[in-house]
């Protein structure tokens, strides 16, 4: 998929909020397309080919969680969820469905813009020359931010890609949650946030690791996670 790093698809059924958000983002240099009907999002996505999707949870037609899961089958870029303050948004469930981040409505424009820029930064900072990391039948392409196993593309979220890349860049080294949070989120681990655990679980599922006894991305209890370089041959 060709990527233009300023294209945002806004999925929001609150017309006033969508209009204000679209105008603010356009003034900030983004190309924004808005849609309010959940049943039409996939078609609109395929036509517009955005680099980031802002997705409300409560929508007419398909809800945001369902759409997030469907988009993850065809889209590896960032997905930012919108949730009203009184909605029972399950952060873990959102991460499992493929969301990269979420913002609570009513949205403070500057906060939304900061979150968008942080997510965009992850996909726009490509190496100057093509780089690829290979372990057996696992290939991680840094330029395209693409993962493949046995020559088949594995669709991962932006944060899942960054997590896998960091693990693969440190094979045989135990990486603690503190290290992972500082590297990926620029903040220390607070002892409660489960986002790294959820994303590790999702990576294992997508990369054919054993959920009960993982042998590719191991959990070292009380210490952290370990990427096994020799576990990717003869997958």
Coordinates of C-alpha atoms in Angstrom, one line a residue:
X1 CA 0.0 0.0 0.0
X2 CA 1.3 3.4 -0.9
X3 CA 1.6 5.6 2.2
X4 CA 1.0 9.3 2.4
X5 CA 1.9 10.3 5.9
X6 CA -0.7 13.1 6.3
X7 CA -3.8 11.1 5.4
X8 CA -6.3 10.5 8.2
X9 CA -9.6 8.7 8.0
X10 CA -12.0 10.1 10.8
X11 CA -14.8 7.7 11.7
X12 CA -17.2 9.7 13.9
X13 CA -21.0 9.9 14.0
X14 CA -21.1 13.2 16.0
X15 CA -21.3 15.6 13.0
X16 CA -20.4 18.7 15.0
X17 CA -17.4 17.1 16.7
X18 CA -16.3 15.6 13.4
X19 CA -16.5 18.9 11.7
X20 CA -14.5 20.7 14.4
X21 CA -11.9 17.9 14.5
X22 CA -11.5 17.8 10.7
X23 CA -11.0 21.5 10.4
X24 CA -8.4 21.6 13.2
X25 CA -6.5 18.7 11.7
X26 CA -6.7 20.2 8.2
X27 CA -5.3 23.5 9.6
X28 CA -2.5 21.4 11.0
X29 CA -1.6 20.1 7.6
X30 CA -3.5 16.8 7.4
X31 CA -5.6 15.5 4.6
X32 CA -8.8 14.3 6.4
X33 CA -11.7 12.3 5.1
X34 CA -14.7 11.8 7.4
X35 CA -17.3 9.0 7.5
X36 CA -20.1 8.4 10.0
X37 CA -21.6 5.0 9.0
X38 CA -19.7 2.0 10.4
X39 CA -21.0 -0.2 7.6
X40 CA -19.2 1.9 5.0
X41 CA -15.9 2.3 6.6
X42 CA -14.0 -0.6 4.9
X43 CA -15.0 0.6 1.4
X44 CA -14.0 4.2 2.3
X45 CA -10.7 3.0 3.7
X46 CA -9.9 1.1 0.5
X47 CA -10.7 4.1 -1.6
X48 CA -8.8 6.7 0.6
X49 CA -5.9 4.5 1.8
X50 CA -5.1 6.6 4.9
X51 CA -2.0 6.3 7.0
X52 CA -3.9 6.7 10.3
X53 CA -7.5 5.9 11.3
X54 CA -9.4 7.7 14.1
X55 CA -12.2 5.4 15.1
X56 CA -15.2 6.2 17.4
X57 CA -16.5 3.2 19.4
X58 CA -20.2 3.9 19.2
X59 CA -21.3 4.1 15.6
X60 CA -24.4 3.4 13.5
X61 CA -23.9 0.1 11.8
X62 CA -20.7 -1.7 12.8
X63 CA -19.2 -0.6 16.1
X64 CA -15.7 0.7 16.5
X65 CA -14.3 -2.5 18.1
X66 CA -15.6 -4.7 15.3
X67 CA -14.2 -2.3 12.7
X68 CA -10.8 -2.1 14.5
X69 CA -10.6 -5.9 14.3
X70 CA -11.5 -5.9 10.6
X71 CA -9.1 -3.1 9.7
X72 CA -6.2 -5.0 11.4
X73 CA -6.6 -7.7 8.7
X74 CA -5.7 -5.2 6.0
X75 CA -4.0 -2.3 7.7
X76 CA -0.8 -2.1 9.7
X77 CA -0.8 1.6 10.4
X78 CA -2.0 3.4 13.6
X79 CA -5.6 3.2 14.8
X80 CA -6.6 5.7 17.5
X81 CA -9.9 5.0 19.3
X82 CA -12.3 7.6 20.5
X83 CA -14.4 6.9 23.6
X84 CA -16.9 8.9 25.6
X85 CA -16.1 9.4 29.2
X86 CA -19.1 7.5 30.3
X87 CA -18.5 4.5 28.0
X88 CA -17.2 1.3 29.4
X89 CA -14.1 1.2 27.2
X90 CA -11.9 -1.9 27.9
X91 CA -8.4 -0.8 27.2
X92 CA -7.1 -4.4 27.1
X93 CA -9.9 -5.5 24.7
X94 CA -9.1 -2.5 22.5
X95 CA -5.4 -3.5 22.4
X96 CA -6.3 -7.1 21.6
X97 CA -8.5 -5.9 18.7
X98 CA -5.5 -3.9 17.4
X99 CA -5.9 -0.3 18.6
X100 CA -2.6 1.6 19.1
X101 CA -4.0 4.3 21.5
X102 CA -7.2 5.9 22.7
X103 CA -8.5 9.4 23.6
X104 CA -11.5 10.2 25.8
X105 CA -14.1 12.6 24.5
X106 CA -14.7 15.5 24.6
X107 CA -11.4 15.7 22.7
X108 CA -9.0 18.5 23.5
X109 CA -7.7 19.3 20.0
X110 CA -4.1 19.8 21.1
X111 CA -4.0 16.5 23.0
X112 CA -5.5 14.7 19.9
X113 CA -2.9 16.4 17.7
X114 CA -0.1 15.3 20.0
X115 CA -1.3 11.7 20.0
X116 CA -1.6 11.7 16.2
X117 CA 1.9 13.1 15.7
X118 CA 3.4 10.6 18.1
X119 CA 1.7 7.7 16.2
X120 CA 2.7 9.2 12.8
X121 CA 6.3 9.6 13.9
X122 CA 6.5 5.8 14.3
X123 CA 5.7 5.2 10.6
X124 CA 7.5 8.1 9.1
X125 CA 10.9 7.6 10.6
X126 CA 12.3 5.2 8.1
X127 CA 16.0 4.3 7.6
X128 CA 17.8 6.1 4.8
X129 CA 18.6 2.8 3.2
X130 CA 16.6 -0.4 3.0
X131 CA 17.1 -2.5 6.2
X132 CA 15.8 -5.9 7.0
X133 CA 16.3 -8.2 10.0
X134 CA 16.0 -11.9 9.4
X135 CA 15.9 -14.8 11.8
X136 CA 15.2 -18.1 9.9
X137 CA 11.8 -17.6 8.3
X138 CA 11.0 -14.4 10.1
X139 CA 11.6 -11.2 8.2
X140 CA 11.2 -7.7 9.6
X141 CA 11.5 -5.0 7.0
X142 CA 12.2 -1.6 8.6
X143 CA 11.6 0.5 5.5
X144 CA 8.1 -0.9 4.9
X145 CA 7.4 -1.7 8.6
X146 CA 6.3 -5.1 7.4
X147 CA 6.6 -8.5 9.1
X148 CA 6.6 -11.8 7.2
X149 CA 6.8 -15.4 8.4
X150 CA 7.4 -18.2 5.9
X151 CA 7.1 -15.5 3.1
X152 CA 3.6 -14.6 4.2
X153 CA 2.9 -11.1 5.5
X154 CA 1.8 -10.9 9.2
X155 CA -0.4 -7.9 9.9
X156 CA 0.7 -6.2 13.1
X157 CA -0.2 -2.9 14.6
X158 CA 2.2 0.0 14.8
X159 CA 3.0 -0.7 18.5
X160 CA 3.3 -4.4 17.9
X161 CA 5.8 -3.8 15.1
X162 CA 7.9 -1.5 17.4
X163 CA 7.8 -4.1 20.2
X164 CA 8.8 -7.0 17.9
X165 CA 11.6 -4.9 16.4
X166 CA 13.1 -3.9 19.7
X167 CA 13.0 -7.6 20.9
X168 CA 14.5 -8.8 17.6
X169 CA 17.3 -6.1 17.9
X170 CA 18.2 -7.6 21.3
X171 CA 18.1 -11.4 20.7
X172 CA 19.2 -13.5 23.7
X173 CA 18.8 -10.5 26.0
X174 CA 16.1 -10.3 28.7
X175 CA 14.2 -7.0 28.4
X176 CA 12.3 -5.9 31.5
X177 CA 9.0 -4.1 31.4
X178 CA 10.8 -1.0 32.6
X179 CA 13.1 -1.2 29.6
X180 CA 10.3 -1.8 27.2
X181 CA 8.1 1.0 28.6
X182 CA 11.0 3.5 28.4
X183 CA 11.9 2.5 24.9
X184 CA 8.4 2.3 23.4
X185 CA 6.4 4.8 25.5
X186 CA 9.1 7.1 26.9
X187 CA 7.8 6.6 30.4
X188 CA 8.6 4.1 33.3
X189 CA 6.5 1.1 34.0
X190 CA 3.9 1.9 36.7
X191 CA 3.4 -1.7 37.8
X192 CA -0.2 -1.9 36.6
X193 CA -0.3 -1.1 32.8
X194 CA -0.8 -4.4 30.9
X195 CA -0.3 -3.0 27.4
X196 CA 3.1 -4.7 26.9
X197 CA 1.7 -8.1 28.1
X198 CA -1.3 -7.8 25.8
X199 CA 0.9 -7.0 22.8
X200 CA 3.3 -9.8 23.5
X201 CA 0.3 -12.1 23.6
X202 CA -0.9 -10.8 20.3
X203 CA 2.5 -11.2 18.7
X204 CA 2.8 -14.8 19.9
X205 CA -0.6 -15.5 18.4
X206 CA 0.2 -14.0 15.1
X207 CA 3.7 -15.5 14.9
X208 CA 2.7 -19.1 15.7
X209 CA 4.2 -19.1 19.2
X210 CA 2.8 -21.5 21.8
X211 CA 0.6 -19.5 24.2
X212 CA 1.0 -22.0 27.0
X213 CA 4.7 -22.7 26.6
X214 CA 6.1 -19.9 24.3
X215 CA 9.4 -20.8 22.7
X216 CA 10.0 -17.8 20.4
X217 CA 9.2 -14.9 22.7
X218 CA 9.7 -16.3 26.2
X219 CA 8.5 -14.9 29.5
X220 CA 11.3 -15.0 32.1
X221 CA 9.2 -14.7 35.2
X222 CA 10.0 -11.7 37.4
X223 CA 12.5 -10.4 34.8
X224 CA 10.9 -9.7 31.4
X225 CA 10.8 -11.1 27.9
X226 CA 13.4 -12.9 25.8
X227 CA 13.5 -13.1 22.0
X228 CA 14.9 -16.5 20.9
X229 CA 17.0 -16.1 17.7
X230 CA 17.1 -19.9 16.9
X231 CA 13.3 -20.5 17.1
X232 CA 12.3 -19.1 13.7
X233 CA 13.7 -21.8 11.4
X234 CA 11.5 -24.6 10.1
X235 CA 8.4 -22.8 11.3

